[in-house]
PDB file of C-alpha atoms and ligand atoms in Angstrom:
ATOM      1  CA  MET A   1      59.250 107.998 -56.975  1.00 65.00           C
ATOM      2  CA  SER A   2      60.145 104.414 -56.208  1.00 75.00           C
ATOM      3  CA  GLY A   3      63.324 102.355 -56.038  1.00 81.00           C
ATOM      4  CA  THR A   4      66.343 102.296 -53.801  1.00 86.00           C
ATOM      5  CA  LEU A   5      68.485 105.330 -53.170  1.00 81.00           C
ATOM      6  CA  GLU A   6      71.137 103.876 -55.472  1.00 81.00           C
ATOM      7  CA  GLN A   7      68.584 103.404 -58.278  1.00 81.00           C
ATOM      8  CA  ARG A   8      67.315 106.962 -57.917  1.00 79.00           C
ATOM      9  CA  LEU A   9      70.817 108.428 -57.865  1.00 78.00           C
ATOM     10  CA  TYR A  10      71.537 106.546 -61.064  1.00 77.00           C
ATOM     11  CA  SER A  11      69.354 109.064 -62.943  1.00 77.00           C
ATOM     12  CA  ILE A  12      71.878 111.821 -62.193  1.00 84.00           C
ATOM     13  CA  ARG A  13      74.927 112.256 -64.385  1.00 86.00           C
ATOM     14  CA  TYR A  14      78.221 112.893 -62.585  1.00 88.00           C
ATOM     15  CA  LYS A  15      81.490 114.210 -63.873  1.00 91.00           C
ATOM     16  CA  THR A  16      83.816 113.347 -61.027  1.00 93.00           C
ATOM     17  CA  ALA A  17      86.664 115.667 -60.145  1.00 93.00           C
ATOM     18  CA  GLU A  18      89.958 114.216 -58.929  1.00 93.00           C
ATOM     19  CA  LYS A  19      89.872 116.401 -55.831  1.00 94.00           C
ATOM     20  CA  SER A  20      87.015 116.524 -53.333  1.00 96.00           C
ATOM     21  CA  HIS A  21      84.965 119.722 -53.042  1.00 97.00           C
ATOM     22  CA  LEU A  22      84.011 118.639 -49.497  1.00 97.00           C
ATOM     23  CA  THR A  23      86.551 119.056 -46.716  1.00 97.00           C
ATOM     24  CA  VAL A  24      86.243 117.973 -43.110  1.00 97.00           C
ATOM     25  CA  ARG A  25      87.947 120.823 -41.284  1.00 97.00           C
ATOM     26  CA  ASP A  26      88.902 118.914 -38.131  1.00 97.00           C
ATOM     27  CA  GLU A  27      88.741 115.125 -38.422  1.00 95.00           C
ATOM     28  CA  SER A  28      89.372 114.694 -34.688  1.00 96.00           C
ATOM     29  CA  ALA A  29      86.070 116.485 -33.965  1.00 95.00           C
ATOM     30  CA  CYS A  30      84.264 113.593 -35.684  1.00 96.00           C
ATOM     31  CA  LEU A  31      85.441 111.224 -32.955  1.00 96.00           C
ATOM     32  CA  THR A  32      83.101 112.734 -30.381  1.00 95.00           C
ATOM     33  CA  CYS A  33      80.201 114.238 -32.350  1.00 95.00           C
ATOM     34  CA  ASP A  34      76.856 112.523 -33.095  1.00 96.00           C
ATOM     35  CA  LYS A  35      77.728 111.947 -36.790  1.00 96.00           C
ATOM     36  CA  ASP A  36      74.631 113.853 -37.896  1.00 97.00           C
ATOM     37  CA  CYS A  37      75.984 113.978 -41.459  1.00 97.00           C
ATOM     38  CA  ASN A  38      75.504 110.208 -41.674  1.00 97.00           C
ATOM     39  CA  PHE A  39      71.757 110.866 -41.445  1.00 97.00           C
ATOM     40  CA  PHE A  40      70.992 114.200 -43.115  1.00 96.00           C
ATOM     41  CA  CYS A  41      72.889 113.715 -46.372  1.00 96.00           C
ATOM     42  CA  PRO A  42      70.351 112.550 -48.996  1.00 93.00           C
ATOM     43  CA  ALA A  43      73.056 110.855 -51.054  1.00 93.00           C
ATOM     44  CA  ASP A  44      74.789 108.907 -48.267  1.00 94.00           C
ATOM     45  CA  VAL A  45      78.052 110.724 -48.911  1.00 97.00           C
ATOM     46  CA  TYR A  46      79.157 110.549 -45.261  1.00 98.00           C
ATOM     47  CA  LEU A  47      79.713 107.240 -43.540  1.00 97.00           C
ATOM     48  CA  TRP A  48      81.409 106.796 -40.192  1.00 97.00           C
ATOM     49  CA  ASP A  49      83.736 103.769 -40.064  1.00 97.00           C
ATOM     50  CA  PRO A  50      83.742 102.692 -36.399  1.00 96.00           C
ATOM     51  CA  GLU A  51      86.658 100.293 -36.791  1.00 97.00           C
ATOM     52  CA  ARG A  52      88.987 102.838 -38.369  1.00 97.00           C
ATOM     53  CA  LYS A  53      87.395 105.688 -36.393  1.00 96.00           C
ATOM     54  CA  GLN A  54      87.249 107.698 -39.557  1.00 95.00           C
ATOM     55  CA  LEU A  55      84.621 109.598 -41.535  1.00 97.00           C
ATOM     56  CA  ASN A  56      84.523 108.378 -45.132  1.00 97.00           C
ATOM     57  CA  VAL A  57      83.437 111.054 -47.593  1.00 97.00           C
ATOM     58  CA  ALA A  58      82.232 109.724 -50.958  1.00 96.00           C
ATOM     59  CA  TYR A  59      82.303 113.187 -52.549  1.00 96.00           C
ATOM     60  CA  GLU A  60      81.805 111.711 -56.019  1.00 93.00           C
ATOM     61  CA  ASN A  61      78.184 110.900 -55.040  1.00 92.00           C
ATOM     62  CA  CYS A  62      77.367 114.428 -53.854  1.00 95.00           C
ATOM     63  CA  ILE A  63      74.240 115.940 -55.439  1.00 94.00           C
ATOM     64  CA  GLU A  64      75.300 119.458 -54.360  1.00 95.00           C
ATOM     65  CA  CYS A  65      72.243 120.143 -52.230  1.00 94.00           C
ATOM     66  CA  GLY A  66      74.297 122.138 -49.720  1.00 94.00           C
ATOM     67  CA  THR A  67      72.699 120.592 -46.647  1.00 96.00           C
ATOM     68  CA  CYS A  68      75.963 119.597 -45.000  1.00 95.00           C
ATOM     69  CA  ARG A  69      77.280 123.150 -45.265  1.00 93.00           C
ATOM     70  CA  LEU A  70      74.404 124.298 -43.067  1.00 94.00           C
ATOM     71  CA  ALA A  71      73.496 121.278 -40.973  1.00 95.00           C
ATOM     72  CA  CYS A  72      76.752 120.097 -39.415  1.00 96.00           C
ATOM     73  CA  PRO A  73      76.341 121.285 -35.792  1.00 94.00           C
ATOM     74  CA  SER A  74      80.107 121.760 -35.484  1.00 93.00           C
ATOM     75  CA  GLU A  75      80.339 123.656 -38.806  1.00 95.00           C
ATOM     76  CA  ASN A  76      83.074 121.160 -39.563  1.00 96.00           C
ATOM     77  CA  ILE A  77      82.396 120.704 -43.270  1.00 97.00           C
ATOM     78  CA  GLU A  78      83.874 123.117 -45.772  1.00 96.00           C
ATOM     79  CA  TRP A  79      81.682 123.080 -48.861  1.00 95.00           C
ATOM     80  CA  VAL A  80      82.306 124.571 -52.268  1.00 95.00           C
ATOM     81  CA  TYR A  81      80.901 123.779 -55.683  1.00 94.00           C
ATOM     82  CA  PRO A  82      83.076 121.527 -57.805  1.00 94.00           C
ATOM     83  CA  THR A  83      84.990 123.684 -60.274  1.00 90.00           C
ATOM     84  CA  GLY A  84      86.112 123.171 -63.855  1.00 90.00           C
ATOM     85  CA  GLY A  85      82.796 121.786 -65.104  1.00 89.00           C
ATOM     86  CA  TYR A  86      82.837 118.887 -62.659  1.00 94.00           C
ATOM     87  CA  GLY A  87      79.933 117.815 -60.494  1.00 93.00           C
ATOM     88  CA  ILE A  88      76.407 116.812 -61.382  1.00 91.00           C
ATOM     89  CA  THR A  89      73.972 117.365 -64.198  1.00 86.00           C
ATOM     90  CA  TYR A  90      70.314 116.799 -63.465  1.00 79.00           C
ATOM     91  CA  LYS A  91      68.465 114.926 -66.158  1.00 70.00           C
ATOM     92  CA  PHE A  92      65.156 116.592 -65.424  1.00 60.00           C
ATOM     93  CA  GLY A  93      66.138 120.170 -64.673  1.00 51.00           C
TER      94      GLY A  93
HETATM   95 FE1  LIG B 101      75.327 115.259 -49.092  1.00 73.03          FE
HETATM   96 FE2  LIG B 101      74.091 117.452 -49.943  1.00 73.03          FE
HETATM   97 FE3  LIG B 101      76.376 117.660 -48.567  1.00 73.03          FE
HETATM   98 FE4  LIG B 101      76.401 116.710 -51.060  1.00 73.03          FE
HETATM   99  S1  LIG B 101      75.848 118.798 -50.446  1.00 73.03           S
HETATM  100  S2  LIG B 101      77.490 115.844 -49.318  1.00 73.03           S
HETATM  101  S3  LIG B 101      74.471 115.594 -51.136  1.00 73.03           S
HETATM  102  S4  LIG B 101      74.419 116.876 -47.796  1.00 73.03           S
END
C-alpha cells in the first residue's frame, strides 16, 4: 500500500461522535511520561503540544485498533468503543 498516512486513512469512513470515546485519565501524568502514544498510534490521534504542555487527542481520526488501551505504560488512556453507531466503517472488511 502506498501513499501518505492521510491518504490511506481517507479510505476509511468515519461517523464522528460529538463526545470522545478516548479519555486521558490524568492529564498531569502526561507532563512527565515519554509520550509513547505519539508513536504507537497508527492514526496519529495523539500529539503532544510542547508549548501548551498538553496532549491533543484527535479522537475523530481513531481507527479503533485498541493499541492505546494496552500500550500506554501508565495505563492512562480510558478506551471504549464509540456508541450509538458512531465510529468507523472499513471499506474493505
Ligand atoms: Fe490510535 Fe488505535 Fe488508540 Fe485509536 S485505538 S487512538 S487508532 S492507538
